[in-house]
Amino acid sequence: MLILGGGFGGLAAANEIRNNLSSSQIKITVVDKKDWFMVGFAKLWIIKGTRTFENSIGSLNELAKKEINFLNEEVLQIDLQNKNIKTTTKILPYDFLIIAMGAVLAPEKIPGLLENGMNLYDHNQLTEIHNKLKNMKSGNITISIMGMPYKCPPAPFEASLLIDSMLREAGVRDSVQIHFYSPAPITLPAAGPEISQQILNLINSENIIFHDSCKIKSVEKNKLIFQDGEEANFDLLLAIPPHIAPKIIYDSGLAKDGGFIPINRDCKTPFENVYAVGDVTTLAVTDTMAVPKAGVFAEGEAITVAQNIISKIQSKKESSLFDGKGGCFIESGRDTASIIEVDMFSEPKPSTKLTESTAKHLDEKIQFEKERLSKWL
């Protein structure tokens, strides 16, 4: 079996299958062009300066210990008709295929962004962002979500709160404004209006100014241009760029250009024994809402798929559906965190709840990362 992608979805699926089936029952190969895994929220700690990139990653080469093969190459083609994939040096046939390739950041879709802004989600830019924030004595920091959907919906709000705390510690917060621009009418549409209001209250309480329904047309030097012709100035722009699926997903016909692979709760594609999980997919909940792009949901979908593949190999009838449950942490910047608990398929409508912000939840966040790294790699 082949698993394309060594992120939350790929690693959860590979481990679940291997924990239940031996290597004589099924051979598993994970393919990824990078050779490391990182829990996404560690990026914020690198920006804050309490972590380094090197201390936040696990090596995908460790998979060999679990009798899971790892191929550190780029996937160039998915041939669904002939049931194989082509990488930089190989053509690999498959009986089962799990596509867990994630979403690709596409800053080039916003004219001027690459030249005039920083990418909050790009691990290569985190140290530079940290240094720019450290050197900031006054001015205007702008955080801008430039496309929906995007990975880890609470993360930009956490970033604003952590930046607020950095500036407070440096004694310059009163001289720096933080503005937050979102294309959505509320802070977290997937969490609903009530939780969105609570998050708005949280960032407002730290004097972070939220601007809703702001669609970005382009970026100039120190200036955002909105689609309605309005403009806003900044000294430092931290952008969450639009997200798209990897190009080979469009080339193979699994998704329409610019979109993601549509799946149901069984995570099957229209092709036999081909599944897709995580950020590379879109799983509709209602006409206007989909399962958020977050690691915890990729993990849940991957375990569902793994259980169904295990059943198939063992000739059992049972089949699982993804339950849509998960939680995302929101760090406050004051050494506490809260958790947004989500049940996307609860009846009559998705349910969300925001816990209190406590030091215990921050410990749980740190523990969440440790657990994933130690059980998967």
XYZ file of C-alpha atoms in Angstrom:
377
model
C 0.000 0.000 0.000
C 1.156 3.540 -0.745
C 0.574 6.602 1.401
C 1.326 9.936 -0.246
C 2.301 12.428 2.454
C 4.022 12.161 5.815
C 1.874 14.593 7.786
C -0.912 13.950 10.314
C -3.036 11.920 7.885
C -0.243 9.844 6.383
C 1.452 9.015 9.692
C -1.798 8.219 11.528
C -2.899 5.846 8.730
C 0.493 4.123 8.412
C 0.754 3.534 12.164
C -2.843 2.368 12.604
C -2.440 -0.198 9.814
C 0.965 -1.382 10.991
C -0.255 -1.695 14.609
C -2.945 -4.109 13.386
C -1.320 -5.911 10.455
C 2.203 -7.306 10.161
C 4.585 -6.530 7.313
C 3.919 -10.036 5.910
C 0.220 -9.080 5.610
C 0.764 -5.657 4.058
C 3.745 -3.633 2.910
C 3.421 0.097 3.623
C 5.388 2.836 1.879
C 5.060 6.513 2.840
C 6.217 8.940 0.132
C 7.071 12.568 0.910
C 9.423 15.119 -0.626
C 10.429 16.345 2.837
C 11.999 13.993 5.351
C 10.560 15.542 8.530
C 7.246 15.920 10.342
C 6.232 18.844 12.511
C 3.062 19.588 14.460
C 1.976 22.847 12.823
C 1.393 24.835 15.977
C 5.117 24.591 16.876
C 5.632 27.280 14.205
C 4.165 29.833 16.603
C 6.694 28.862 19.284
C 9.517 29.349 16.770
C 8.137 32.817 15.990
C 8.004 33.540 19.717
C 11.595 32.321 20.134
C 10.904 29.593 22.698
C 11.661 26.868 20.130
C 13.911 26.190 17.174
C 12.925 24.407 13.975
C 15.422 21.597 14.730
C 13.816 20.939 18.130
C 10.307 20.829 16.667
C 10.622 18.107 14.025
C 10.737 14.326 13.903
C 12.553 12.409 11.158
C 10.413 10.364 8.750
C 13.403 8.008 8.408
C 12.406 6.691 11.860
C 9.429 4.927 10.196
C 11.787 2.106 9.201
C 11.853 0.965 12.859
C 8.149 0.156 12.517
C 8.614 -1.731 9.249
C 7.080 1.157 7.356
C 9.118 2.092 4.279
C 9.830 5.770 3.703
C 10.662 7.156 0.266
C 11.997 10.716 0.345
C 10.987 11.738 -3.173
C 8.475 13.974 -4.887
C 5.309 12.433 -6.344
C 5.212 13.443 -10.020
C 2.157 11.533 -11.239
C -0.788 9.537 -9.914
C -1.946 7.037 -12.540
C -5.365 5.902 -11.314
C -6.050 3.770 -14.399
C -2.889 1.680 -14.103
C -2.772 1.834 -10.284
C 0.689 3.250 -9.862
C 2.428 6.442 -8.898
C 5.535 7.968 -10.400
C 8.160 9.613 -8.192
C 11.457 11.309 -9.034
C 13.174 7.943 -9.673
C 10.543 5.197 -9.412
C 7.211 3.867 -10.608
C 5.408 2.228 -7.679
C 2.311 0.041 -8.090
C -0.349 -0.032 -5.358
C -3.252 -2.170 -4.155
C -4.395 0.544 -1.759
C -3.608 4.252 -2.065
C -4.111 6.921 0.615
C -3.617 10.489 -0.572
C -2.632 12.685 2.378
C -0.590 15.339 0.608
C -1.970 18.339 2.454
C -2.639 21.787 1.075
C -0.051 23.918 -0.716
C 0.521 27.564 0.225
C 0.008 29.755 -2.850
C 1.219 33.298 -2.029
C 1.723 33.936 -5.757
C -2.072 34.124 -6.119
C -2.003 37.557 -4.414
C -0.038 40.049 -6.581
C 2.765 41.696 -4.619
C 2.546 39.437 -1.559
C 5.865 37.635 -2.110
C 7.760 40.936 -2.401
C 5.992 42.900 0.331
C 4.824 40.486 3.026
C 5.913 37.570 5.185
C 4.208 34.161 5.088
C 3.099 33.226 8.603
C 2.758 29.537 7.629
C 6.114 29.069 5.837
C 8.624 27.320 8.118
C 11.499 28.928 6.178
C 10.383 32.415 7.236
C 9.747 31.852 10.955
C 13.166 32.963 12.250
C 13.059 36.096 10.096
C 9.565 36.897 11.406
C 10.865 36.401 14.963
C 13.771 38.805 14.318
C 11.538 41.448 12.729
C 9.164 41.306 15.715
C 12.110 41.537 18.134
C 13.353 44.691 16.369
C 9.927 46.340 16.250
C 9.782 49.420 18.460
C 6.723 51.142 16.973
C 4.408 50.952 13.977
C 1.684 48.721 12.613
C 1.719 44.917 12.414
C -0.932 43.517 10.112
C -2.084 39.891 10.082
C -4.148 39.028 7.021
C -5.991 35.861 6.011
C -5.938 35.989 2.212
C -8.015 32.971 1.246
C -10.482 30.457 2.662
C -10.271 27.643 3.611
C -6.866 27.663 5.310
C -5.055 25.259 7.653
C -5.573 25.333 11.403
C -8.278 28.032 11.613
C -7.421 29.315 15.141
C -3.662 29.691 14.417
C -3.696 33.269 13.034
C -5.604 34.418 16.137
C -3.111 32.612 18.369
C -0.316 34.301 16.412
C -1.827 37.727 17.111
C -2.016 36.937 20.852
C 1.552 35.576 20.994
C 2.855 38.617 19.103
C 0.969 40.833 21.559
C 2.746 39.012 24.424
C 6.174 39.394 22.745
C 5.640 43.128 22.378
C 4.432 43.406 25.980
C 7.534 41.582 27.244
C 9.713 43.926 25.176
C 7.905 46.930 26.670
C 6.841 48.327 23.275
C 3.237 47.128 22.982
C 1.786 50.644 23.513
C 3.710 51.909 20.482
C 2.679 49.071 18.129
C -0.774 48.538 16.658
C -1.940 45.044 15.666
C -4.585 44.871 12.934
C -6.193 41.619 11.811
C -7.963 41.331 8.427
C -10.169 38.385 7.461
C -12.307 37.706 4.372
C -14.920 36.086 6.649
C -17.735 38.016 8.350
C -16.812 36.502 11.765
C -13.560 35.261 13.322
C -14.108 31.480 12.950
C -17.028 30.600 10.650
C -16.622 26.826 11.234
C -17.052 27.349 14.977
C -20.244 29.379 14.592
C -21.227 32.896 15.733
C -21.109 32.322 19.486
C -17.524 30.988 19.650
C -16.483 33.554 17.033
C -17.736 36.290 19.338
C -15.758 34.803 22.253
C -12.587 34.780 20.151
C -13.300 38.347 19.038
C -13.683 39.369 22.700
C -10.383 37.622 23.510
C -8.354 39.451 20.859
C -10.152 42.759 21.464
C -9.258 42.474 25.158
C -5.595 42.650 24.092
C -6.296 45.666 21.866
C -5.986 43.670 18.612
C -8.273 45.277 16.036
C -10.288 42.803 13.915
C -11.558 43.831 10.473
C -14.096 41.420 8.953
C -15.145 40.811 5.325
C -11.850 42.172 3.951
C -10.919 40.476 0.699
C -7.366 41.232 -0.432
C -6.778 42.125 -4.080
C -3.038 42.858 -3.962
C -0.173 44.005 -1.773
C 2.088 46.994 -2.402
C 5.012 48.268 -0.354
C 3.566 48.857 3.139
C 0.015 48.770 1.761
C -2.880 46.304 1.446
C -5.302 46.860 -1.437
C -8.776 45.383 -0.915
C -11.142 44.185 -3.621
C -13.546 47.045 -2.861
C -10.771 49.575 -3.569
C -10.078 50.437 0.082
C -6.487 50.474 1.335
C -4.683 49.911 4.644
C -1.092 50.685 5.619
C 1.292 48.390 7.493
C 4.918 48.276 8.606
C 5.041 44.471 8.852
C 2.619 42.147 7.044
C 2.174 38.554 8.230
C -0.016 36.795 5.701
C -1.887 33.517 5.604
C -1.814 33.012 1.824
C -4.449 31.180 -0.224
C -4.237 27.368 -0.076
C -4.607 24.997 -3.036
C -4.121 21.251 -3.592
C -0.815 20.004 -5.080
C -0.725 20.298 -8.885
C -0.701 16.517 -9.461
C -4.127 16.299 -7.780
C -5.557 18.450 -10.605
C -3.512 16.636 -13.253
C -4.968 13.294 -12.125
C -8.547 14.633 -12.226
C -9.144 14.046 -8.496
C -10.063 17.701 -7.940
C -11.067 20.710 -9.995
C -8.420 23.393 -10.482
C -7.980 25.461 -7.341
C -10.198 23.133 -5.273
C -9.668 20.068 -3.101
C -10.607 16.369 -3.424
C -14.297 16.014 -2.513
C -14.925 13.134 -0.060
C -17.710 11.751 2.118
C -17.299 10.437 5.656
C -15.799 7.153 4.357
C -12.998 9.224 2.708
C -13.239 7.188 -0.513
C -12.585 8.652 -3.939
C -14.500 7.363 -7.004
C -11.517 5.071 -7.725
C -11.283 1.585 -6.266
C -9.180 1.370 -3.070
C -8.113 5.017 -3.395
C -8.768 7.195 -0.346
C -8.031 10.826 0.484
C -7.720 12.410 3.920
C -6.841 15.700 5.564
C -6.104 19.117 4.093
C -6.012 17.860 0.482
C -9.764 17.115 0.766
C -13.027 18.912 1.287
C -15.681 17.131 3.356
C -18.964 19.051 3.260
C -21.002 19.219 6.458
C -23.731 21.571 5.196
C -24.164 23.599 1.987
C -21.996 26.340 3.456
C -19.686 24.477 5.838
C -16.931 21.862 5.529
C -14.750 20.033 8.043
C -11.937 22.480 8.957
C -8.408 21.886 7.698
C -6.636 20.834 10.891
C -4.276 18.010 11.852
C -6.674 16.481 14.358
C -9.321 15.969 11.633
C -6.741 14.544 9.195
C -5.770 12.101 11.941
C -9.401 11.076 12.558
C -10.077 10.573 8.839
C -6.854 8.578 8.457
C -7.745 6.210 11.306
C -11.200 5.691 9.735
C -9.586 4.779 6.392
C -6.999 2.547 8.072
C -9.719 0.633 9.947
C -11.669 0.109 6.721
C -8.559 -1.158 4.889
C -7.760 -3.501 7.809
C -11.353 -4.841 7.647
C -11.023 -5.405 3.905
C -7.740 -7.291 4.232
C -9.171 -9.405 7.051
C -12.355 -10.017 4.950
C -14.569 -8.473 7.622
C -17.802 -6.663 6.860
C -17.496 -3.759 9.344
C -16.893 -0.308 7.969
C -16.292 2.949 9.817
C -17.291 6.530 9.062
C -15.311 9.547 10.213
C -17.020 10.914 13.332
C -16.127 14.575 12.734
C -14.933 15.112 16.285
C -11.817 17.045 17.214
C -10.353 19.862 19.216
C -8.055 22.774 18.423
C -6.034 24.703 20.987
C -5.989 28.488 21.244
C -3.018 29.830 23.150
C -3.697 33.148 24.877
C -0.188 34.615 25.040
C -0.524 34.661 28.832
C 0.777 31.114 29.502
C -2.695 29.602 29.205
C -4.719 28.004 26.404
C -8.304 27.077 25.712
C -9.667 24.300 23.506
C -12.323 24.571 20.822
C -14.135 21.226 20.961
C -15.962 20.406 17.731
C -18.467 17.774 16.647
C -19.040 18.477 12.950
C -21.734 15.799 12.469
C -23.794 16.243 15.615
C -27.532 16.625 15.047
C -29.345 18.869 14.263
C -26.257 21.001 13.551
C -22.496 21.008 14.207
C -21.692 21.725 17.847
C -18.703 23.668 19.159
C -17.650 24.724 22.586
C -14.788 26.821 23.884
C -13.262 25.833 27.215
C -11.829 28.223 29.753
C -8.267 29.394 29.163
C -6.061 27.601 31.712
C -2.426 26.617 32.272
C -3.566 22.974 32.249
C -4.823 23.273 28.646
C -1.451 24.736 27.630
C 0.230 21.669 29.176
C -2.191 19.480 27.186
C -1.175 21.292 23.998
C 2.506 20.574 24.678
C 1.621 16.962 25.515
C -0.409 16.592 22.274
C 2.719 17.383 20.243
C 4.958 15.044 22.287
C 2.494 12.151 21.959
C 2.201 12.450 18.172
C 5.965 12.584 17.656
C 6.667 9.637 19.955
C 3.869 7.311 18.816
C 4.243 7.904 15.073
C 8.022 8.097 14.612
